[in-house]
Coordinates of C-alpha atoms and ligand atoms in Angstrom, one line a residue:
M10 CA 26.9 -32.6 20.6
V11 CA 29.2 -35.6 21.5
D12 CA 28.0 -38.7 22.1
Q13 CA 28.9 -41.0 25.1
T14 CA 31.9 -42.9 22.4
G15 CA 32.9 -39.3 21.8
R16 CA 31.2 -39.6 18.1
I17 CA 29.4 -36.4 16.3
G18 CA 25.8 -37.2 15.0
M19 CA 26.3 -40.9 15.2
P20 CA 22.9 -42.9 16.6
R21 CA 22.9 -44.2 20.6
G22 CA 22.1 -47.4 21.4
N23 CA 19.4 -48.8 20.1
L24 CA 17.4 -45.2 19.9
P25 CA 15.4 -45.0 16.5
P26 CA 16.9 -41.6 14.7
L27 CA 15.0 -38.5 15.3
E28 CA 12.7 -37.6 12.5
L29 CA 10.0 -34.5 11.5
H30 CA 6.7 -34.8 10.2
V31 CA 6.6 -32.4 7.1
P32 CA 2.5 -31.5 6.2
E33 CA 1.1 -33.0 3.8
P34 CA -2.6 -31.3 1.7
R35 CA -4.9 -34.9 1.3
F36 CA -5.9 -33.8 -2.6
R37 CA -4.0 -32.4 -4.9
P38 CA -4.6 -30.5 -9.0
G39 CA -6.7 -33.6 -10.2
D40 CA -7.1 -35.6 -7.2
P41 CA -10.7 -36.9 -6.6
V42 CA -11.6 -35.6 -3.4
D43 CA -14.0 -37.1 0.1
Y44 CA -14.3 -35.3 3.1
S45 CA -15.1 -38.0 5.5
W46 CA -12.1 -37.6 7.4
L47 CA -13.4 -34.6 8.3
D48 CA -15.1 -34.8 11.0
I49 CA -18.0 -32.5 10.9
P50 CA -20.7 -32.0 14.4
G51 CA -24.5 -32.0 13.5
A52 CA -26.3 -28.8 13.7
G53 CA -28.0 -28.2 16.8
E54 CA -25.5 -30.9 18.6
L55 CA -23.3 -28.1 20.7
P56 CA -24.8 -26.9 24.0
R57 CA -25.1 -23.1 24.8
F58 CA -22.6 -22.0 27.1
D59 CA -22.8 -18.6 29.8
E60 CA -21.4 -15.6 28.8
A61 CA -19.5 -15.6 31.9
C62 CA -18.5 -18.8 31.8
E63 CA -15.1 -19.8 33.0
A64 CA -12.9 -20.0 29.8
R65 CA -12.0 -23.1 30.8
E66 CA -15.7 -24.5 30.4
T67 CA -15.7 -23.4 26.7
M68 CA -13.1 -26.2 25.7
P69 CA -16.2 -28.5 24.4
A70 CA -16.7 -25.9 22.0
T71 CA -12.8 -25.5 20.0
L72 CA -13.9 -29.2 19.1
G73 CA -17.1 -29.7 18.2
M74 CA -18.6 -26.6 16.4
V75 CA -21.3 -24.2 16.8
R76 CA -24.0 -24.7 14.0
V77 CA -27.7 -23.0 13.6
L78 CA -28.9 -24.3 10.2
D79 CA -29.3 -28.0 9.4
D80 CA -29.3 -30.4 6.2
K81 CA -33.2 -29.0 5.4
H82 CA -32.2 -26.0 5.7
R83 CA -34.3 -25.3 9.4
A84 CA -32.6 -23.3 12.3
V85 CA -31.7 -25.6 15.1
G86 CA -30.1 -25.6 18.8
P87 CA -30.0 -22.8 21.4
W88 CA -27.5 -21.2 19.6
D89 CA -30.6 -20.3 17.3
P90 CA -30.4 -16.5 16.9
R91 CA -33.8 -16.0 16.9
L92 CA -33.9 -13.4 14.3
D93 CA -36.4 -11.7 12.4
P94 CA -36.8 -13.1 9.4
E95 CA -36.6 -9.0 7.4
T96 CA -33.1 -9.1 9.5
L97 CA -32.0 -12.6 7.8
R98 CA -32.7 -10.7 4.0
R99 CA -30.8 -8.7 5.0
I100 CA -28.3 -10.1 5.9
L101 CA -28.4 -12.3 2.7
R102 CA -28.8 -9.5 0.7
T103 CA -25.4 -7.6 1.7
M104 CA -23.7 -11.1 1.3
A105 CA -24.9 -11.5 -2.5
L106 CA -23.8 -7.5 -2.6
T107 CA -20.1 -8.4 -1.0
R108 CA -20.5 -11.8 -3.8
A109 CA -21.0 -9.3 -6.5
F110 CA -18.8 -6.6 -6.1
D111 CA -16.3 -9.0 -5.6
D112 CA -17.1 -10.2 -8.9
R113 CA -16.7 -7.0 -11.3
M114 CA -14.0 -6.0 -9.3
Y115 CA -12.2 -9.1 -10.3
R116 CA -13.6 -8.9 -13.7
G117 CA -12.0 -5.4 -13.5
Q118 CA -8.8 -6.3 -12.2
R119 CA -8.5 -9.5 -15.4
Q120 CA -9.6 -5.7 -17.4
G121 CA -6.6 -3.6 -16.6
K122 CA -8.3 -1.3 -14.1
T123 CA -6.9 -2.0 -11.1
S124 CA -3.4 -3.9 -10.3
F125 CA -4.3 -6.4 -7.8
Y126 CA -7.6 -7.6 -5.9
M127 CA -8.9 -9.8 -3.7
K128 CA -12.1 -11.5 -3.3
C129 CA -13.6 -13.2 0.2
T130 CA -15.7 -16.0 -1.9
G131 CA -17.6 -18.7 0.3
E132 CA -16.4 -17.1 2.6
E133 CA -19.0 -13.5 3.4
A134 CA -21.0 -14.7 6.5
V135 CA -18.4 -14.5 8.3
S136 CA -17.3 -10.5 8.2
V137 CA -21.6 -9.9 6.6
A138 CA -23.3 -11.5 9.9
H139 CA -20.8 -10.9 12.5
A140 CA -20.7 -7.4 11.6
Y141 CA -24.4 -7.7 11.8
A142 CA -24.0 -9.4 15.4
L143 CA -22.2 -6.0 16.7
A144 CA -22.9 -2.4 17.8
G145 CA -22.0 -0.4 14.9
D146 CA -19.6 2.1 16.2
D147 CA -17.7 -1.5 18.1
M148 CA -13.8 -1.3 16.3
V149 CA -12.5 -3.1 13.2
F150 CA -9.6 -4.3 13.1
P151 CA -9.5 -6.1 10.0
S152 CA -7.7 -8.7 7.3
Y153 CA -7.9 -8.2 3.5
R154 CA -10.7 -10.5 3.3
Q155 CA -13.8 -8.6 5.6
Q156 CA -14.9 -6.2 2.4
G157 CA -18.2 -7.5 3.9
I158 CA -17.8 -5.8 6.7
L159 CA -17.3 -2.2 5.8
I160 CA -20.1 -3.5 3.5
A161 CA -22.9 -3.9 5.9
R162 CA -21.7 -0.6 7.3
D163 CA -23.0 0.8 4.0
Y164 CA -19.8 2.6 3.3
P165 CA -19.9 4.1 0.0
L166 CA -19.1 1.4 -3.0
V167 CA -17.8 3.7 -5.1
E168 CA -15.2 4.9 -2.1
M169 CA -14.5 1.0 -2.2
V170 CA -13.6 1.7 -6.3
N171 CA -11.6 4.8 -6.1
Q172 CA -9.7 3.5 -3.7
I173 CA -8.9 -0.2 -5.6
Y174 CA -8.6 2.1 -9.1
S175 CA -5.8 4.5 -7.2
N176 CA -8.0 7.5 -9.0
R177 CA -7.7 10.6 -7.9
A178 CA -10.9 10.3 -5.8
D179 CA -9.3 7.8 -3.5
R180 CA -9.5 9.0 -0.2
L181 CA -6.0 7.1 0.2
K182 CA -4.0 8.6 -2.1
G183 CA -3.0 6.0 -3.7
R184 CA -0.4 5.2 -1.7
Q185 CA -1.8 1.6 -0.5
L186 CA -2.2 -1.7 -2.4
P187 CA -5.8 -2.2 -3.9
I188 CA -8.2 -3.5 -1.3
M189 CA -6.1 -2.0 1.4
Y190 CA -9.4 -0.3 3.0
S191 CA -9.1 2.7 5.5
A192 CA -12.5 4.0 6.8
R193 CA -11.8 5.6 10.6
D194 CA -15.9 7.2 10.3
Y195 CA -16.7 4.0 9.6
G196 CA -14.7 1.6 12.7
F197 CA -12.8 -0.2 10.2
F198 CA -8.8 0.4 10.9
T199 CA -5.8 0.5 8.0
I200 CA -5.5 -2.8 6.1
S201 CA -2.2 -3.6 6.5
G202 CA -0.3 -6.3 4.5
N203 CA 1.8 -7.6 7.2
L204 CA 0.1 -10.5 8.2
A205 CA -1.2 -10.8 12.2
T206 CA -0.3 -7.3 13.5
Q207 CA -3.7 -6.0 13.6
F208 CA -3.9 -8.8 16.3
P209 CA -2.4 -7.3 19.3
Q210 CA -3.5 -3.5 18.0
A211 CA -6.9 -4.4 18.4
V212 CA -6.0 -5.6 22.1
G213 CA -4.0 -2.4 22.8
W214 CA -7.2 -0.2 21.1
A215 CA -9.6 -1.9 23.6
M216 CA -7.5 -2.5 26.0
A217 CA -7.4 2.0 26.3
S218 CA -11.4 1.4 26.1
A219 CA -11.8 -0.1 29.0
I220 CA -9.6 2.5 30.7
K221 CA -11.2 5.3 29.4
G222 CA -14.4 3.9 31.4
D223 CA -15.8 3.3 27.5
T224 CA -18.5 0.7 26.6
R225 CA -16.7 0.0 22.6
I226 CA -15.2 -3.4 22.0
A227 CA -12.7 -4.5 19.4
T228 CA -13.1 -7.2 17.3
S229 CA -10.3 -8.1 14.7
F230 CA -9.3 -11.0 12.5
V231 CA -6.5 -13.3 10.7
G232 CA -7.1 -15.6 8.8
E233 CA -5.5 -19.7 9.6
G234 CA -2.1 -19.5 7.9
S235 CA -1.6 -15.8 9.9
S236 CA -2.2 -17.2 13.3
A237 CA 1.7 -18.6 13.0
E238 CA 2.9 -15.6 13.6
G239 CA 4.3 -14.4 16.9
D240 CA 2.2 -11.3 16.7
F241 CA -0.9 -13.7 17.1
H242 CA 0.7 -15.3 20.1
A243 CA 1.3 -11.7 21.7
A244 CA -2.1 -10.8 21.3
M245 CA -3.7 -14.2 23.2
T246 CA -1.3 -12.8 26.1
F247 CA -2.1 -9.2 26.7
A248 CA -5.7 -10.5 26.0
A249 CA -5.7 -12.6 29.0
V250 CA -3.8 -11.2 30.8
Y251 CA -5.9 -7.9 31.1
N252 CA -9.4 -9.2 30.7
T253 CA -9.9 -7.4 27.4
P254 CA -13.0 -6.7 25.7
V255 CA -12.1 -8.0 22.2
I256 CA -13.3 -10.9 19.9
L257 CA -9.7 -12.7 18.1
N258 CA -10.9 -14.1 15.3
V259 CA -9.9 -17.0 13.5
V260 CA -10.6 -17.4 10.0
N261 CA -9.6 -21.2 8.8
N262 CA -11.0 -21.0 5.4
Q263 CA -8.0 -23.8 4.9
W264 CA -5.6 -22.4 2.9
A265 CA -2.7 -19.7 3.3
I266 CA -2.4 -18.6 -0.5
S267 CA -0.4 -21.8 -1.4
S268 CA 0.2 -23.3 1.8
F269 CA -2.2 -25.9 3.5
S270 CA -3.7 -25.3 7.2
G271 CA -1.6 -28.2 8.5
F272 CA 1.3 -25.6 8.0
A273 CA 0.0 -23.6 10.6
G274 CA -1.2 -27.0 13.2
A275 CA -4.9 -27.7 12.1
E276 CA -3.2 -31.1 11.7
R277 CA -2.5 -31.4 15.7
S278 CA -5.1 -29.5 17.0
T279 CA -8.4 -27.0 16.2
F280 CA -7.0 -23.7 16.0
A281 CA -10.0 -22.6 18.9
A282 CA -8.7 -24.6 21.4
R283 CA -5.7 -22.4 20.8
A284 CA -8.3 -19.9 23.5
V285 CA -8.3 -22.4 26.4
G286 CA -4.5 -22.7 26.6
Y287 CA -4.1 -19.3 27.2
G288 CA -6.8 -18.9 29.4
I289 CA -9.5 -17.1 27.3
A290 CA -12.8 -18.7 26.1
G291 CA -13.3 -20.3 22.6
L292 CA -15.8 -21.2 19.9
R293 CA -15.3 -22.8 16.5
V294 CA -18.0 -21.8 14.5
D295 CA -19.9 -23.2 11.1
G296 CA -18.0 -20.2 9.1
N297 CA -21.0 -20.7 6.7
D298 CA -23.9 -20.3 8.6
A299 CA -24.8 -16.7 8.9
L300 CA -26.8 -17.8 11.7
A301 CA -24.4 -19.7 13.4
V302 CA -21.2 -16.7 13.0
Y303 CA -24.4 -14.2 14.1
A304 CA -24.9 -16.4 17.5
A305 CA -21.4 -16.6 18.3
T306 CA -20.4 -12.8 17.8
Q307 CA -23.0 -12.6 20.2
W308 CA -22.5 -14.6 22.8
A309 CA -18.4 -13.7 22.2
A310 CA -19.5 -9.6 22.7
N311 CA -22.3 -9.8 25.6
R312 CA -19.3 -11.6 26.9
A313 CA -17.0 -8.6 26.7
R314 CA -19.5 -6.0 26.9
A315 CA -20.5 -7.5 30.4
N316 CA -16.4 -7.4 31.3
K317 CA -16.1 -11.5 31.6
G318 CA -13.1 -11.1 28.9
P319 CA -12.1 -12.3 25.4
T320 CA -13.3 -15.0 23.0
L321 CA -11.7 -16.9 20.4
I322 CA -14.0 -17.8 17.2
E323 CA -12.4 -19.9 14.5
H324 CA -14.8 -19.7 12.1
F325 CA -14.2 -23.0 9.5
T326 CA -14.5 -22.0 6.1
Y327 CA -13.0 -23.0 2.3
R328 CA -11.6 -20.2 0.8
A329 CA -13.6 -20.6 -2.9
E330 CA -11.1 -18.9 -5.1
G331 CA -7.8 -18.0 -5.6
H332 CA -6.1 -16.0 -2.8
S333 CA -6.0 -12.7 -5.2
T334 CA -6.0 -12.5 -8.6
S335 CA -2.3 -12.6 -8.3
D336 CA -2.6 -16.5 -7.6
D337 CA -3.8 -19.7 -9.8
P338 CA -5.4 -22.3 -7.7
S339 CA -5.5 -24.8 -10.0
A340 CA -1.7 -25.3 -9.3
Y341 CA -1.4 -26.4 -6.0
R342 CA -5.1 -27.8 -4.7
S343 CA -8.0 -30.2 -6.7
A344 CA -10.0 -28.4 -8.2
H345 CA -13.1 -30.5 -6.7
E346 CA -12.3 -29.4 -3.2
R347 CA -14.5 -26.4 -3.7
E348 CA -17.8 -28.8 -5.3
E349 CA -17.9 -31.0 -2.3
W350 CA -16.9 -29.0 0.2
P351 CA -19.7 -30.3 3.3
L352 CA -20.5 -26.8 4.6
G353 CA -22.2 -25.7 1.6
D354 CA -22.3 -21.8 0.2
P355 CA -22.9 -19.3 2.9
V356 CA -25.5 -17.4 0.6
M357 CA -27.8 -20.4 -0.5
R358 CA -28.3 -21.6 2.7
L359 CA -29.7 -18.4 4.3
A360 CA -31.5 -18.5 0.8
R361 CA -32.9 -22.1 0.9
H362 CA -33.7 -20.4 5.4
L363 CA -35.3 -18.4 4.0
I364 CA -37.8 -20.2 1.8
A365 CA -37.7 -22.8 4.0
L366 CA -39.6 -20.8 6.4
G367 CA -42.3 -19.3 3.4
E368 CA -39.7 -16.0 3.6
W369 CA -38.2 -16.5 0.1
D370 CA -38.8 -18.0 -3.0
D371 CA -36.0 -18.0 -6.3
E372 CA -37.8 -15.0 -8.1
R373 CA -37.2 -13.4 -5.6
H374 CA -34.1 -14.0 -4.9
A375 CA -33.1 -13.6 -8.6
A376 CA -34.7 -10.1 -8.8
M377 CA -32.3 -9.3 -5.7
D378 CA -29.5 -10.9 -7.7
R379 CA -29.7 -8.2 -10.7
Q380 CA -30.5 -5.3 -8.2
V381 CA -27.0 -6.1 -6.3
A382 CA -25.3 -6.3 -9.8
E383 CA -27.0 -3.0 -11.0
E384 CA -25.8 -1.4 -7.5
V385 CA -22.5 -2.3 -8.1
K386 CA -22.3 -1.2 -12.2
A387 CA -23.2 1.7 -11.0
A388 CA -21.0 2.1 -8.3
A389 CA -18.0 1.5 -10.5
K390 CA -18.9 3.1 -12.9
A391 CA -19.6 6.2 -11.0
A392 CA -15.9 5.7 -9.9
E393 CA -14.4 5.2 -13.2
K394 CA -14.8 8.6 -14.1
N395 CA -12.3 9.0 -11.4
G396 CA -10.6 7.3 -13.1
V397 CA -8.7 3.4 -13.4
L398 CA -5.4 2.3 -13.8
G399 CA -2.8 3.7 -16.3
H400 CA -5.6 6.1 -17.3
G401 CA -4.7 9.3 -15.8
F402 CA -6.2 11.4 -13.1
H403 CA -4.5 10.1 -10.1
H404 CA -3.1 11.8 -7.3
P405 CA -0.2 14.0 -8.3
F406 CA 3.1 12.5 -8.1
H407 CA 4.3 15.4 -5.4
T408 CA 1.7 13.9 -2.7
M409 CA 3.2 11.4 -2.3
F410 CA 5.5 13.3 -0.3
E411 CA 3.3 15.1 2.0
D412 CA 0.7 14.7 5.1
V413 CA 3.2 12.4 7.0
F414 CA 4.9 15.8 8.5
E415 CA 3.5 18.4 9.6
E416 CA 6.4 20.2 8.0
L417 CA 8.3 18.6 5.6
P418 CA 11.8 18.0 7.1
W419 CA 14.9 19.5 5.4
N420 CA 16.1 15.7 3.6
L421 CA 12.7 14.8 2.8
R422 CA 12.1 18.3 1.2
E423 CA 15.4 18.1 -0.5
Q424 CA 14.6 14.2 -1.3
A425 CA 10.8 15.3 -2.9
E426 CA 12.8 18.6 -4.9
Q427 CA 14.8 16.2 -6.6
A428 CA 12.4 13.6 -7.9
I429 CA 10.7 16.0 -9.1
R430 CA 13.4 16.9 -10.8
E431 CA 14.4 14.0 -12.5
R432 CA 10.2 12.8 -13.3
E433 CA 11.0 16.3 -15.4
A434 CA 14.0 15.7 -16.7
K435 CA 12.9 11.7 -17.3
W436 CA 8.9 12.7 -19.2
P437 CA 9.8 16.6 -20.3
D438 CA 5.6 16.0 -21.0
A439 CA 4.7 14.8 -17.9
R440 CA 2.0 17.5 -16.7
G441 CA 0.4 17.0 -20.3
P442 CA -3.4 15.1 -20.2
G443 CA -3.7 12.2 -19.4
T444 CA -0.8 11.2 -16.5
G445 CA -2.5 12.6 -13.2
E446 CA -1.0 15.7 -13.1
E447 CA -4.2 17.5 -14.1
G448 CA -5.9 15.6 -11.0
E449 CA -8.9 17.2 -8.8
G450 CA -6.6 16.2 -5.8
A451 CA -3.5 18.0 -6.7
Ligands
TPP522 C1 4.7 -11.0 7.6 C2 3.5 -11.9 6.2 N1 4.0 -13.2 5.7 C3 4.3 -13.1 4.6 C4 3.2 -12.6 3.5 C5 3.0 -13.2 2.9 N2 1.2 -13.7 2.7 C6 0.3 -12.7 2.2 S1 -1.3 -13.7 2.7 C7 -0.3 -14.9 3.0 C8 -1.4 -16.3 3.1 C9 -2.1 -15.7 4.6 O1 -3.2 -17.0 4.5 P1 -4.0 -17.0 5.8 O2 -3.4 -16.4 7.3 O3 -4.7 -17.7 5.8 O4 -5.4 -15.8 5.3 P2 -6.5 -15.9 4.0 O5 -5.1 -15.2 2.6 O6 -6.5 -17.9 3.5 O7 -7.2 -16.0 4.2 C10 1.4 -15.0 3.1 C11 1.7 -15.8 3.2 C12 3.1 -11.3 4.4 N3 2.2 -10.5 3.2 N4 2.9 -10.6 5.6
MG523 MG1 -6.4 -19.0 5.0

């Protein structure tokens, strides 16, 4: 631009030079952590809105927070879903099983049994309580951190481990990154590494469900960092325009690998508040409170099923561990964050609630922990018989050219033949034991 004096790029008159704000996280490695700046509303404070209300009426719920469990471990307020103790114990056990599974698979990666793993430690309530509040045949479009939903739906752990180890029993034949499950028969859409693609896909699936006159709704998850992707906004627009029966979840765990939530907009507003701008109902939820997650999901599911429209749920939580096994969070954030996180640990909060009800105790908790660890160990051992990374027993090499086309096109057939020839020239013994070529999946 040329200014009035004809000079390029010079300040005009006495206007201040323009400047940008570059977000910076409050705490870096070694810093003491104080979360007193964080405004966490008390449990039970937020009114419960009618499930059929206008989207804009939910504005207070997008700035406040659905919270049920209070500091004394009681369930309080209008969002208490009033679950019976047996259901609470099942939710608790599923969260504990998810954590035990994560711990064992993390160790498996360190032992070289797989190349990659991602834990959801600290976020178990988000996926597990969400799954319990849905119908079993509602369709889930997850991100990579909702293994708790598969586990809540009783997907066999051994199948999960087979996929993680990319072994000969891996249903996905080693074609997906470890942990990127796909389970059509469990209403669990194929996980994609391309962030946020699942959001518009969920909306499209839910639109199709409505077009067919079906009663199943869809639900999808993105991280708060991924909400900066264009796909998030495309999904929100389609969901609002067609009053789509879908639940759109943003898991705000404060971090997107090494970028903090400020880079996705957290310094300006809540993620839930974006909903109202689109004409979508919004709820911000204490993501470490299983009862709050259950209640918010149930509210959104009832609303969607009654054709009252989509809901955006922000699950406010904390990523207690590294982003993945490839990450080292001590390089960019203070280790004290996890200890100081004001919303506590979701497993312990639900356990203490059950103890306060007289429906649980420390001995039963310890026994449960032993049981879930044994269950995971048995599944991992069974899967190891089908092979682990680098020790043979994977799907044969040539299968990577199969299953896409009913008949392999001539150009791919040529490529396949060439690849197999080159492989045989490079590794003449490649059909011997331990190379995977003898696997049962051949
Ligand atoms: C389109 C795209 N951009 C970047 C990446 C690399 N990437 C993978 S996970 C991730 C962080 C995502 O953070 P968030 O959405 O907050 O989810 P979280 O991992 O915290 O659950 C990034 C940048 C990717 N996989 N896809
Ligand atoms: Mg995140």
